mmCIF file of C-alpha atoms in Angstrom:
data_model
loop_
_atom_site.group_PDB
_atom_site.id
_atom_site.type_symbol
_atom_site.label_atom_id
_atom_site.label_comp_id
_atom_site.label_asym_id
_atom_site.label_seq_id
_atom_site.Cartn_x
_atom_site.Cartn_y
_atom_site.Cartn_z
ATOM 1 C CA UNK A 1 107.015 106.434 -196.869
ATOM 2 C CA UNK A 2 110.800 106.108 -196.636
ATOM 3 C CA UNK A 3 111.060 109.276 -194.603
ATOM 4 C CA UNK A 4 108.801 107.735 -192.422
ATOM 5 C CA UNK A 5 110.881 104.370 -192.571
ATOM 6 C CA UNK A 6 114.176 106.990 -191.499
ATOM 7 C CA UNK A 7 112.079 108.426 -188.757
ATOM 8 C CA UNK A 8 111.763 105.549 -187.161
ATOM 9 C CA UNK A 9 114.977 104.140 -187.674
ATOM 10 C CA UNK A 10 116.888 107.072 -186.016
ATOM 11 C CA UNK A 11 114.426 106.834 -182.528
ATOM 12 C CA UNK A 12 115.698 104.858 -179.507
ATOM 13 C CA UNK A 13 113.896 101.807 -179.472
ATOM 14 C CA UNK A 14 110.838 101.508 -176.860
ATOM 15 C CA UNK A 15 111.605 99.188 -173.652
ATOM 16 C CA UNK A 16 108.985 98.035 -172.056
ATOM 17 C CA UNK A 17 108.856 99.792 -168.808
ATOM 18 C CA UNK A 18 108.477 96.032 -166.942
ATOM 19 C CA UNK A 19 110.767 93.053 -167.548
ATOM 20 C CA UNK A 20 109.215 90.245 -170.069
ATOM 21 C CA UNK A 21 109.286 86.850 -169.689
ATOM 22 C CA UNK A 22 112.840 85.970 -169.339
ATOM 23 C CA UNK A 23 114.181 89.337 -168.742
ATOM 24 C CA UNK A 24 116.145 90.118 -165.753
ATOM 25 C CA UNK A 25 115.207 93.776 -164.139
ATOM 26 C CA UNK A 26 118.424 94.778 -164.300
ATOM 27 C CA UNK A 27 118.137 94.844 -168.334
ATOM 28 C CA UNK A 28 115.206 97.080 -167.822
ATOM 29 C CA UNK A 29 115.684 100.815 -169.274
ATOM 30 C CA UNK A 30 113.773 103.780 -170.141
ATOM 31 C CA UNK A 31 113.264 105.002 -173.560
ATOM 32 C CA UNK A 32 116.405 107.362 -174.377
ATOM 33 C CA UNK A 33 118.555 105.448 -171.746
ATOM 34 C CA UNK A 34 121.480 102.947 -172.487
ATOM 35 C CA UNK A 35 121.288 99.881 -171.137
ATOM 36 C CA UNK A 36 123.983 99.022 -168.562
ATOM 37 C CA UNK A 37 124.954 95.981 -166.585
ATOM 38 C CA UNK A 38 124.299 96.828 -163.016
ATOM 39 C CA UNK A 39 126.219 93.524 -161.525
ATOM 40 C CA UNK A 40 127.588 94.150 -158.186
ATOM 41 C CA UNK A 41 130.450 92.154 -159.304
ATOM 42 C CA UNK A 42 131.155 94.386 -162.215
ATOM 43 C CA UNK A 43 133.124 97.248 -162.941
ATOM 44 C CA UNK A 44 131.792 99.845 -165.081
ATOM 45 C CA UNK A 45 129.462 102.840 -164.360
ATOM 46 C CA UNK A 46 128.750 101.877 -160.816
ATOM 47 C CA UNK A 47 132.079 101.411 -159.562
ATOM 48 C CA UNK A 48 133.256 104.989 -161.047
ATOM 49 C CA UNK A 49 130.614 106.904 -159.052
ATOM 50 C CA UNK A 50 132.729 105.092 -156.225
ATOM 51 C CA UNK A 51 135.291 106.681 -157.041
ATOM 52 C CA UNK A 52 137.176 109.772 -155.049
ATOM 53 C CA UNK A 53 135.300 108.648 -152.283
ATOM 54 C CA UNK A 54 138.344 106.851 -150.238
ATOM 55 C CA UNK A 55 137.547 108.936 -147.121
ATOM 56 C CA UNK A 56 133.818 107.960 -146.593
ATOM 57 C CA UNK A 57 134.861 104.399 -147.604
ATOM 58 C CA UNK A 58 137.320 104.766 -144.719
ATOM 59 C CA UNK A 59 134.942 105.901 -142.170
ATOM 60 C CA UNK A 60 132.172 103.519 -143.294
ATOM 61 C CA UNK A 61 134.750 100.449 -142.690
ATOM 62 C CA UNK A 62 135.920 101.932 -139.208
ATOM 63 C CA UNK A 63 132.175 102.168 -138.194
ATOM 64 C CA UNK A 64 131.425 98.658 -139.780
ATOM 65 C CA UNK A 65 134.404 97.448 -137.318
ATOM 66 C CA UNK A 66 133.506 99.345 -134.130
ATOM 67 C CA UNK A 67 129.756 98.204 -134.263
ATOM 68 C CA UNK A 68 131.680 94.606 -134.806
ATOM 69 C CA UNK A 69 132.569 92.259 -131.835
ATOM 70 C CA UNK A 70 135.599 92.178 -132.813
ATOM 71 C CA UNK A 71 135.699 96.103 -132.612
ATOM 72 C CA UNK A 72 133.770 96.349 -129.428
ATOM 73 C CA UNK A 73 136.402 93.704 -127.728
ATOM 74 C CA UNK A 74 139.125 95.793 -128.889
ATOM 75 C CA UNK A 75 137.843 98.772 -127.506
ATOM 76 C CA UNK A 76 137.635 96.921 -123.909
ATOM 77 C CA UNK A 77 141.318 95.798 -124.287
ATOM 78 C CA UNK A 78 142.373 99.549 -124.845
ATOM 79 C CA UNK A 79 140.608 100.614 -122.076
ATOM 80 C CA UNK A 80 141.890 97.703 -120.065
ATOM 81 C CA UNK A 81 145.525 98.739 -121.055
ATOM 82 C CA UNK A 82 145.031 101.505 -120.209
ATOM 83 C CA UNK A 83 143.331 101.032 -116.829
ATOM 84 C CA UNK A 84 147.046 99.294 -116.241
ATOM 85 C CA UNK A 85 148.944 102.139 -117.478
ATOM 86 C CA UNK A 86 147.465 104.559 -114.831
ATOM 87 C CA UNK A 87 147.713 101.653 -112.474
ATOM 88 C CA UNK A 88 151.634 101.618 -113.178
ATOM 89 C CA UNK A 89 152.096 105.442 -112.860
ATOM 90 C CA UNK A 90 150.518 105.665 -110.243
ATOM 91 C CA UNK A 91 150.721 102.378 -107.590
ATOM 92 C CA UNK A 92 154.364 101.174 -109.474
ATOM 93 C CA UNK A 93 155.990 97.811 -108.297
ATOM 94 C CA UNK A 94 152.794 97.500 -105.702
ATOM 95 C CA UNK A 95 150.247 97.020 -108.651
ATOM 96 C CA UNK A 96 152.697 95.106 -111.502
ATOM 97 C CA UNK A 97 153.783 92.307 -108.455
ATOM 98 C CA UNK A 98 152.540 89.086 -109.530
ATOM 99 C CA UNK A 99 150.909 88.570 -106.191
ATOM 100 C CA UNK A 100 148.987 91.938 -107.140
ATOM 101 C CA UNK A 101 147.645 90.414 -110.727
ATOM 102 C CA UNK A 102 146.521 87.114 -109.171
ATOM 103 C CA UNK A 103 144.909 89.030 -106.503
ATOM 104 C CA UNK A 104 142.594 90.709 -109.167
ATOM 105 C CA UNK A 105 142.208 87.466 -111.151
ATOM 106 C CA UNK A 106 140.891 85.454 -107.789
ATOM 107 C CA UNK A 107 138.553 88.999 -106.829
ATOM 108 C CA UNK A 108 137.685 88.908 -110.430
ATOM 109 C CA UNK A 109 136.504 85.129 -110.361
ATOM 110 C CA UNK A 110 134.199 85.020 -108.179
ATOM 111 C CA UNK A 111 132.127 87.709 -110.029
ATOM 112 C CA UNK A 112 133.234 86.851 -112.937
ATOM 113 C CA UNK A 113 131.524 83.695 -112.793
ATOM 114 C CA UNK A 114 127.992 85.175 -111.597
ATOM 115 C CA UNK A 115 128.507 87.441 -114.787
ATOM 116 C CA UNK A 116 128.330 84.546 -117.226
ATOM 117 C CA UNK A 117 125.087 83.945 -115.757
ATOM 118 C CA UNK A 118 123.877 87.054 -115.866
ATOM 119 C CA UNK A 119 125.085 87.458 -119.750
ATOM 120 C CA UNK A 120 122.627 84.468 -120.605
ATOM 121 C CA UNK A 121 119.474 86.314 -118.767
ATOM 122 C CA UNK A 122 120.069 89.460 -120.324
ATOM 123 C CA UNK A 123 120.633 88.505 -123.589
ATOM 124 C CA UNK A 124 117.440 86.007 -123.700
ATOM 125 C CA UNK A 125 115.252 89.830 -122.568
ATOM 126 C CA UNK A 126 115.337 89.193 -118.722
ATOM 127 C CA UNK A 127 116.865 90.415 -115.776
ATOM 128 C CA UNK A 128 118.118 88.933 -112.884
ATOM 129 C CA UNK A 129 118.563 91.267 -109.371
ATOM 130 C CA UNK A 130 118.853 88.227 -107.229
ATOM 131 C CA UNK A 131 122.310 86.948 -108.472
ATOM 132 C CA UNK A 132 123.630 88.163 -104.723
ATOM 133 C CA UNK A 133 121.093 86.936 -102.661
ATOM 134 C CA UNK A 134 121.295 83.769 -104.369
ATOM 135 C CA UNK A 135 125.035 83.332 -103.203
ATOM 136 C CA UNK A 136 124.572 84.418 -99.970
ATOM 137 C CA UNK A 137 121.576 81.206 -99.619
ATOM 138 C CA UNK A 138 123.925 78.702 -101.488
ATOM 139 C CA UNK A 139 126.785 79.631 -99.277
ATOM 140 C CA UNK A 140 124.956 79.462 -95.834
ATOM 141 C CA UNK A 141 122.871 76.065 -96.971
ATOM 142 C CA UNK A 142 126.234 74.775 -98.267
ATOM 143 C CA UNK A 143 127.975 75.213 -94.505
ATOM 144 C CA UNK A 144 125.920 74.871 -92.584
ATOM 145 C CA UNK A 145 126.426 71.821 -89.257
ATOM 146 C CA UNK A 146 124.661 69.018 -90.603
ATOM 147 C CA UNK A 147 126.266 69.691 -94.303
ATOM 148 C CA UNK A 148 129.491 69.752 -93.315
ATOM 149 C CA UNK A 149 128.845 66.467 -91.051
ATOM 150 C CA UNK A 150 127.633 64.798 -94.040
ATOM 151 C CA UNK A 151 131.240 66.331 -96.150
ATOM 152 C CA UNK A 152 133.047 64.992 -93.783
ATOM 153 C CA UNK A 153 131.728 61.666 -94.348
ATOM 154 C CA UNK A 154 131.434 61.126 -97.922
ATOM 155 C CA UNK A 155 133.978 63.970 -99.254
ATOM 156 C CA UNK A 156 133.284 68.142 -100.002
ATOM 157 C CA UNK A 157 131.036 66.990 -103.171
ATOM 158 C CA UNK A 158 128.592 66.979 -100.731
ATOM 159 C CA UNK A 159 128.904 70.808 -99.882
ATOM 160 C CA UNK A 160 129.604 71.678 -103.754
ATOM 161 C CA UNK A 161 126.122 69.370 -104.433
ATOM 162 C CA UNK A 162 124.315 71.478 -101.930
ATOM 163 C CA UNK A 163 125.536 75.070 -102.974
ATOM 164 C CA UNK A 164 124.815 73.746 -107.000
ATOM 165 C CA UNK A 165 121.179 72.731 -106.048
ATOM 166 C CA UNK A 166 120.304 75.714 -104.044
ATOM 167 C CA UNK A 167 121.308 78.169 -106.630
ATOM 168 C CA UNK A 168 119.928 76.485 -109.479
ATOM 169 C CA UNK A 169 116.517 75.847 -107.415
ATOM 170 C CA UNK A 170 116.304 79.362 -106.662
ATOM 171 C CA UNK A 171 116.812 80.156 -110.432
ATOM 172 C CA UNK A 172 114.014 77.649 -111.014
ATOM 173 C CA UNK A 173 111.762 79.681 -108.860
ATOM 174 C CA UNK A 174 113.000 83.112 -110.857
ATOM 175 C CA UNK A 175 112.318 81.140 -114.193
ATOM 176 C CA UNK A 176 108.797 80.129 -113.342
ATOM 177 C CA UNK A 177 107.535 82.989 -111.644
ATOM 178 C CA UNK A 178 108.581 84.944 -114.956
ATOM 179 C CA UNK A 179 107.573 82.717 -117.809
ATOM 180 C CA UNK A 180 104.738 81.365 -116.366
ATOM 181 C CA UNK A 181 103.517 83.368 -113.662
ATOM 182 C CA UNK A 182 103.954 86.423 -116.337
ATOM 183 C CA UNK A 183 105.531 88.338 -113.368
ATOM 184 C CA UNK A 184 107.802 91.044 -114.915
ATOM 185 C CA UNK A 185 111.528 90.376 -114.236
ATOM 186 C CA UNK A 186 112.430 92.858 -112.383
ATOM 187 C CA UNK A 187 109.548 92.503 -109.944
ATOM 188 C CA UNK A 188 110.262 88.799 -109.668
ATOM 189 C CA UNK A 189 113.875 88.790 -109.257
ATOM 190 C CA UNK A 190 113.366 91.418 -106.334
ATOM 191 C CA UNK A 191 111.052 89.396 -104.727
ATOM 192 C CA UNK A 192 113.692 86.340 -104.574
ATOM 193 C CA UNK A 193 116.558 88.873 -103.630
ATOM 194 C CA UNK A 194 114.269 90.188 -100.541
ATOM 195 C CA UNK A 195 113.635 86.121 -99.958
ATOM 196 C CA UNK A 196 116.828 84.615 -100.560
ATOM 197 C CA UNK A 197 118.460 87.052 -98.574
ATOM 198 C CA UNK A 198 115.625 86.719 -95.382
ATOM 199 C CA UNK A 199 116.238 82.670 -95.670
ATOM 200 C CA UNK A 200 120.121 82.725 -95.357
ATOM 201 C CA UNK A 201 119.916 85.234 -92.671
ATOM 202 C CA UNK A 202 117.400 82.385 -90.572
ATOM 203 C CA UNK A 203 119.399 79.693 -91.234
ATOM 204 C CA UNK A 204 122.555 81.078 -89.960
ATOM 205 C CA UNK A 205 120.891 82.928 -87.064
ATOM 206 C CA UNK A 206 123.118 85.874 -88.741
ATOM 207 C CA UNK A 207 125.899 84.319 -87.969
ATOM 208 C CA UNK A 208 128.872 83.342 -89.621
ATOM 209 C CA UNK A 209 129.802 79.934 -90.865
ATOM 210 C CA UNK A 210 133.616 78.754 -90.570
ATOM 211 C CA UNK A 211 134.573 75.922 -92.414
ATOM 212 C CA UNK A 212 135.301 72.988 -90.874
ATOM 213 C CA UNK A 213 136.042 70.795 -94.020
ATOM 214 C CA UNK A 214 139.847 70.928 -94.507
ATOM 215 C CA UNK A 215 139.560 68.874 -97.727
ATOM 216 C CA UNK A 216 137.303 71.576 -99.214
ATOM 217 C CA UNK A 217 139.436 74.273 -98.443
ATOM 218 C CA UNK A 218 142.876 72.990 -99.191
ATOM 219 C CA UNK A 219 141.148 71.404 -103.018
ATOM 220 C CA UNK A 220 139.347 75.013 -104.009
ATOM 221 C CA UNK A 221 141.578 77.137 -102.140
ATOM 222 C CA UNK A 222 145.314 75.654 -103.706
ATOM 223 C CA UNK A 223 146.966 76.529 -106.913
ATOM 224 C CA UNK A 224 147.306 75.021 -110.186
ATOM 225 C CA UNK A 225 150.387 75.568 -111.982
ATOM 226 C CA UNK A 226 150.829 78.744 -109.978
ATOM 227 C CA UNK A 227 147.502 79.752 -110.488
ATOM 228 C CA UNK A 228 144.961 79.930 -108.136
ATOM 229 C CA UNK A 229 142.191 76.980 -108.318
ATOM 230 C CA UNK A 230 139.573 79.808 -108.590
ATOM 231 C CA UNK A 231 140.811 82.048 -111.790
ATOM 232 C CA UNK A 232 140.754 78.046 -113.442
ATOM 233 C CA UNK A 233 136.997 77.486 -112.555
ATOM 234 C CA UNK A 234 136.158 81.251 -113.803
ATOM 235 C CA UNK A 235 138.509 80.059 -117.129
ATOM 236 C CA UNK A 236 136.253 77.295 -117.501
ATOM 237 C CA UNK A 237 132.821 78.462 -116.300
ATOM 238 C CA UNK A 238 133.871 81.319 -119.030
ATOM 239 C CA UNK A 239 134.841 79.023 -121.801
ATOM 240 C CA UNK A 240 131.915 76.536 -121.402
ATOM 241 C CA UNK A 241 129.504 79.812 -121.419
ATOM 242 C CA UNK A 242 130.975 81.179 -124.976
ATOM 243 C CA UNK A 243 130.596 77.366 -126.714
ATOM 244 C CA UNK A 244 126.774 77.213 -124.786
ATOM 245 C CA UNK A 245 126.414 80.770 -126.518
ATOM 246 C CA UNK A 246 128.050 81.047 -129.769
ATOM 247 C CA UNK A 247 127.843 77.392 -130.591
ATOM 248 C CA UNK A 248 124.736 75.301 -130.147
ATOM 249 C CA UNK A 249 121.432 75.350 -130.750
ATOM 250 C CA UNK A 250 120.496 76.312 -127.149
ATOM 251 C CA UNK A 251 122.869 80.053 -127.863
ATOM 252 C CA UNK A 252 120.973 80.591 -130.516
ATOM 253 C CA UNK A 253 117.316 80.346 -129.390
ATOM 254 C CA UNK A 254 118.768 82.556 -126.451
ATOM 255 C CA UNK A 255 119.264 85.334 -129.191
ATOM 256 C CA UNK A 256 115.898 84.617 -131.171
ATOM 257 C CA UNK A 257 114.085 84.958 -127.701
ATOM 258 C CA UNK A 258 115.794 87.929 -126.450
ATOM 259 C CA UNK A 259 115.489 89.599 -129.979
ATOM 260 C CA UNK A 260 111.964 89.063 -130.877
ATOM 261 C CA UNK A 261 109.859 86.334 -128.692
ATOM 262 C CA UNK A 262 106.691 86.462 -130.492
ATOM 263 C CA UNK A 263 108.967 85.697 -133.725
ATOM 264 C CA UNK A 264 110.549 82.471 -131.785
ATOM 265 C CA UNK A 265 107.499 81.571 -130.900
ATOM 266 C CA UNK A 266 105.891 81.646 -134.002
ATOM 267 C CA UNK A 267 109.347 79.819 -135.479
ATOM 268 C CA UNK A 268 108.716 76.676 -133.142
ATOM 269 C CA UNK A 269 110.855 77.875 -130.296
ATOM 270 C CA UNK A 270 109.210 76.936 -126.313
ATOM 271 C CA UNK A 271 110.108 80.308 -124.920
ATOM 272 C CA UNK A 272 108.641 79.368 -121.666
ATOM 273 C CA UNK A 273 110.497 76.693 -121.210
ATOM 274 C CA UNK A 274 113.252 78.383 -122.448
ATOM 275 C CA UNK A 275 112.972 81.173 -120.749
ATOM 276 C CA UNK A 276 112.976 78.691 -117.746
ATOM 277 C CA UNK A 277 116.106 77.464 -118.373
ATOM 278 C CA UNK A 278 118.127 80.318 -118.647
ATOM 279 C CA UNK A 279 117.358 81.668 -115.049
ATOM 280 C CA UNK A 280 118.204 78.010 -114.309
ATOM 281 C CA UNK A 281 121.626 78.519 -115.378
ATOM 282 C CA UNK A 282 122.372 81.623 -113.797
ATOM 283 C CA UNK A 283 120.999 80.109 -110.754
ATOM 284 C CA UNK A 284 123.927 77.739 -111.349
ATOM 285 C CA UNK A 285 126.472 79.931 -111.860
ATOM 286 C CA UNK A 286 125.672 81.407 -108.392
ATOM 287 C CA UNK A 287 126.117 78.025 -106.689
ATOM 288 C CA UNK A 288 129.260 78.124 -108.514
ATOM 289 C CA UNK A 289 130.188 81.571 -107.206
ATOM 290 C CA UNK A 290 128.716 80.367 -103.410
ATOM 291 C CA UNK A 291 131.500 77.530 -103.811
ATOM 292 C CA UNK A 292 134.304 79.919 -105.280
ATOM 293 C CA UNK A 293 133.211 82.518 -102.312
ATOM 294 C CA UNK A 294 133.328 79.812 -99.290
ATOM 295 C CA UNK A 295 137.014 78.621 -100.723
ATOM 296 C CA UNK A 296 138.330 82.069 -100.560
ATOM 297 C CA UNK A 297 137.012 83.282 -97.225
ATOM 298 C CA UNK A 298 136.584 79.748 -96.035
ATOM 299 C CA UNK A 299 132.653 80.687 -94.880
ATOM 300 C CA UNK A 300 129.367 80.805 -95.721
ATOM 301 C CA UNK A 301 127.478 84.073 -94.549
ATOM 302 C CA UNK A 302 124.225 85.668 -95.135
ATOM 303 C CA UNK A 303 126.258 88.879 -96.103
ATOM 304 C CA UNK A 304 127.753 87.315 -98.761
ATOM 305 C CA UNK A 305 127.125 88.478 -102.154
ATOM 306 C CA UNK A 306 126.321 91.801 -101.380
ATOM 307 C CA UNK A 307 125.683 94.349 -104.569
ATOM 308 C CA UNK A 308 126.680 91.349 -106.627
ATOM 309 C CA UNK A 309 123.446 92.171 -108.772
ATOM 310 C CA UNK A 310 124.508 95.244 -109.218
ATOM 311 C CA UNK A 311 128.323 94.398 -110.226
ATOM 312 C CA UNK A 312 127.373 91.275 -112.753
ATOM 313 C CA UNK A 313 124.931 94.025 -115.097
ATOM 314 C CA UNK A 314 127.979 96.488 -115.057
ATOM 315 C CA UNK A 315 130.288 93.860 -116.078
ATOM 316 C CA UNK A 316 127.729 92.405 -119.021
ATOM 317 C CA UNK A 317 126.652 96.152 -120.045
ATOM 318 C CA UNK A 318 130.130 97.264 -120.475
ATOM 319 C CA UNK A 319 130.754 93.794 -122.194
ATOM 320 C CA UNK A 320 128.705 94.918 -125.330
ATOM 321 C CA UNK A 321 125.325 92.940 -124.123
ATOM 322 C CA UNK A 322 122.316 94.602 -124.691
ATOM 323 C CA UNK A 323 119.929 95.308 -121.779
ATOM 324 C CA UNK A 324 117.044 95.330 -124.364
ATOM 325 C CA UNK A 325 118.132 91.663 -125.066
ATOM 326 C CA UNK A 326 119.020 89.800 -128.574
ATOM 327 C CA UNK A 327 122.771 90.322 -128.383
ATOM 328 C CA UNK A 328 125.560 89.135 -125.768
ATOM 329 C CA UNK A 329 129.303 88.567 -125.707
ATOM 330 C CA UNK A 330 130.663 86.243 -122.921
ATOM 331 C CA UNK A 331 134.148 87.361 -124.370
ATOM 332 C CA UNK A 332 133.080 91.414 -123.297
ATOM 333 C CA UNK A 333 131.207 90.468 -120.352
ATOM 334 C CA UNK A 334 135.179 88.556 -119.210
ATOM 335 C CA UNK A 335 136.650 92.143 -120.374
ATOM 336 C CA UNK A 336 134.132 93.993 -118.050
ATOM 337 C CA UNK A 337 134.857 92.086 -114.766
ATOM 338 C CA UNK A 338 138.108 92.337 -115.136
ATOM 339 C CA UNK A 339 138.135 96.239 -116.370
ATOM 340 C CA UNK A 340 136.062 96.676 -112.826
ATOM 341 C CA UNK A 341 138.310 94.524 -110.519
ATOM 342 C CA UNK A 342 141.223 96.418 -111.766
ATOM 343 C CA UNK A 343 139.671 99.749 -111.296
ATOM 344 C CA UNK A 344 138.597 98.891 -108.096
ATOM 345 C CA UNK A 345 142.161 97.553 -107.136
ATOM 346 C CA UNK A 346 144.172 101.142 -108.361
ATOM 347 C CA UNK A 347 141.507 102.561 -106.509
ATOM 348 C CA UNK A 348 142.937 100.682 -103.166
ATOM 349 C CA UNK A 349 146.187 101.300 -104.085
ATOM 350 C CA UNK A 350 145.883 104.579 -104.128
ATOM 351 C CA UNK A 351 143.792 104.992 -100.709
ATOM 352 C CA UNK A 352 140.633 106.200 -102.833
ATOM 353 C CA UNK A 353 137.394 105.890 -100.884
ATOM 354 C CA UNK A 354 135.118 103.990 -101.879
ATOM 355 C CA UNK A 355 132.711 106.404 -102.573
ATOM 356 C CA UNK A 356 134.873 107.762 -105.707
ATOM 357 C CA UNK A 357 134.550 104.160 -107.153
ATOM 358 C CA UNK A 358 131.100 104.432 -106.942
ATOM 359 C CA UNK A 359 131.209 107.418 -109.289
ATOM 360 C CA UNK A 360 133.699 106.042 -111.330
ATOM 361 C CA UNK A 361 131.346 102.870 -111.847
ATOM 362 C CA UNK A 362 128.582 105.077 -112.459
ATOM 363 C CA UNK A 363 130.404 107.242 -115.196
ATOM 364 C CA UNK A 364 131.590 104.157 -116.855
ATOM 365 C CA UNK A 365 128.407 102.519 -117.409
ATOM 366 C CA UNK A 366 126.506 105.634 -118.365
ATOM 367 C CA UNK A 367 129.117 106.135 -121.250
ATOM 368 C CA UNK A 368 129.276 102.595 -122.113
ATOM 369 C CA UNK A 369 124.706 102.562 -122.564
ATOM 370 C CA UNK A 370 125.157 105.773 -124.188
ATOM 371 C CA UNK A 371 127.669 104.155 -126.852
ATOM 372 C CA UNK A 372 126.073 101.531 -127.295
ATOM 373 C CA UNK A 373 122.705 103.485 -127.753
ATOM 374 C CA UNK A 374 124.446 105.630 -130.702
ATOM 375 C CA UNK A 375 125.969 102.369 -132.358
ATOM 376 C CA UNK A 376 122.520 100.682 -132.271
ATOM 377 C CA UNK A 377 120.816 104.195 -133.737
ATOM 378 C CA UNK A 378 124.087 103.958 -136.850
ATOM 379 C CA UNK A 379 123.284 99.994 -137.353
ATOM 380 C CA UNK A 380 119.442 100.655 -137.956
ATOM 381 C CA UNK A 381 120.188 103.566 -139.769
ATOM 382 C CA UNK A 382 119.320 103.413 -144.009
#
């Protein structure tokens, strides 16, 4: 009996292989195994298996930090830096002048602005390939006779009233026909470019519309503290755009709709009408742009606007926005205009056609889907 009594006493004792009432799973072992504490916190076992392992920790940080924003904006200012660099080298004194850099900013506005717009759609899972079209209308409506007439009497709010309304009316009809006429984006959108761009060519008989409003021209077309009015509107359209995004509750139903809609549905979100809304505001940002466009080349023409759509989903792609929706960076999609306007400038500079910036575009936003294809694949990887 007391050699049994031994026997037992020099076995393990038996765990159960479940945690009891009261036991926390991490206490749970097998029988032969010591019992360790396996708190993140602690130090101990865990952390030593850690150890010697500096140069994957390394690696895992700089991949945490690329597939950051803060990474991905980075990246953009390199490539902006270095966009100036070659500029430098190769255009000198003719691309560092000062007139030079506020001749991007103003190009850069103007686009700039319609980008913002764009950033909302295609981060809430849309599209929008009417962003030109809708310029072109909002410019021609906003100059044409009897508009002006009416500016002259009561002040250029009119004309800014009429270019706002027309753009955000025509984003109405883009927001409708897609949440609740089920009409697929890109279908829709192309309907309204074909439309918009048919209306603004009757009502200005193809012609183009000078300006006859001094007021408006001298207000939108001056300088502010030696900056053009224009590169202000773009700072604010820009800044209002990442507090809308980043900071309310409206930015962050745009991300639970472009992510998953079924799942914002189900959470109590109106994705039709929200849907609604954010071709609404890109609508508005191209009555913006009509405005920015008619103070710059003081007219309003049905060829304004042209391969705007085209320019706005470069600028938001490169940004870091995904075209599959659910993520969007006003901050990169500001980066991306202005990393096109100044390739497109060095281009000039340098006499390149403009075929070769075509490419150039082309190669850049290829690379830019396929990175951020291969930082998606590394973020959903186990």
């Amino acid at each position: 009996m007391s050699e049994e009594v031994a026997r037992t006493q020099d076995q393990p004792p038996q765990v159960p292989a479940t945690p009891g009432p009261g036991l926390p799973a991490q206490a749970v072992s097998t029988p032969g195994q010591a019992m360790i504490d396996v708190d993140p916190a602690a130090t101990g076992p865990r952390s030593g298996r850690s150890g010697g392992n500096g140069g994957n920790g390394t690696a895992t940080v700089l991949g945490n930090l690329l597939k950051s924003g803060a990474g991905r904006n980075i990246g953009l200012v390199i490539a902006l830096v270095l966009l100036c660099i070659v500029g430098v080298a190769t255009a000198g004194d003719r691309f560092a002048s000062t007139a030079n850099v506020l001749t991007i900013l103003r190009l850069a506005a103007v686009i700039g602005v319609v980008s913002i717009g764009m950033t909302f759609v295609i981060t809430g899972g849309g599209i929008d390939l009417s962003v030109g079209a809708m310029v072109a209308l909002a410019s021609v409506w906003a100059t044409t006779l009897a508009t002006q007439q009416m500016a002259a009497d009561y002040g250029w709010i009119f004309m800014v009233s009429t270019a706002l309304l027309v753009g955000a009316a025509c984003g109405l009809v883009n927001g409708v026909l897609v949440a609740y006429g089920k009409i697929v984006p890109f279908i829709a959108t192309l309907a309204m470019l074909a439309g918009a761009r048919g209306l603004a060519e009757i009502l200005s008989d193809r012609k183009t519309q000078i300006i006859s409003v001094n007021t408006f021209v001298d207000f939108f077309g001056g300088n502010l503290i030696g900056i053009p009015v224009l590169v202000w509107m773009f700072l604010l359209v820009a800044a209002a755009g990442w507090v809308l995004l980043n900071r309310t509750t409206f930015g962050r139903r745009t991300f639970a709709v472009g992510g998953n809609a079924e799942a914002a549905r189900l959470a109590g979100i109106k994705v039709q009408r929200h849907t609604v809304a954010l071709y609404v505001l890109a609508g508005l940002c191209c009555g913006i742009a009509a405005v920015m466009l008619m103070a710059r080349t003081t007219t309003g023409s049905s060829t304004h606007g042209q391969l705007y759509e085209l320019d706005a989903i470069a600028a938001v792609v490169i940004g870091g926005t995904l075209l599959s929706g659910g993520r969007g960076t006003i901050v990169g999609t500001v980066f991306g205009v202005l990393i096109f306007t100044t390739l497109n400038n060095v281009f000039t500079l340098n006499n390149l056609s403009i075929s070769a910036q075509s490419v150039a575009k082309g190669l850049i936003i290829v690379i830019a889907v396929l990175l951020q294809q291969r930082l998606a694949a590394r973020a959903t990887a186990p």
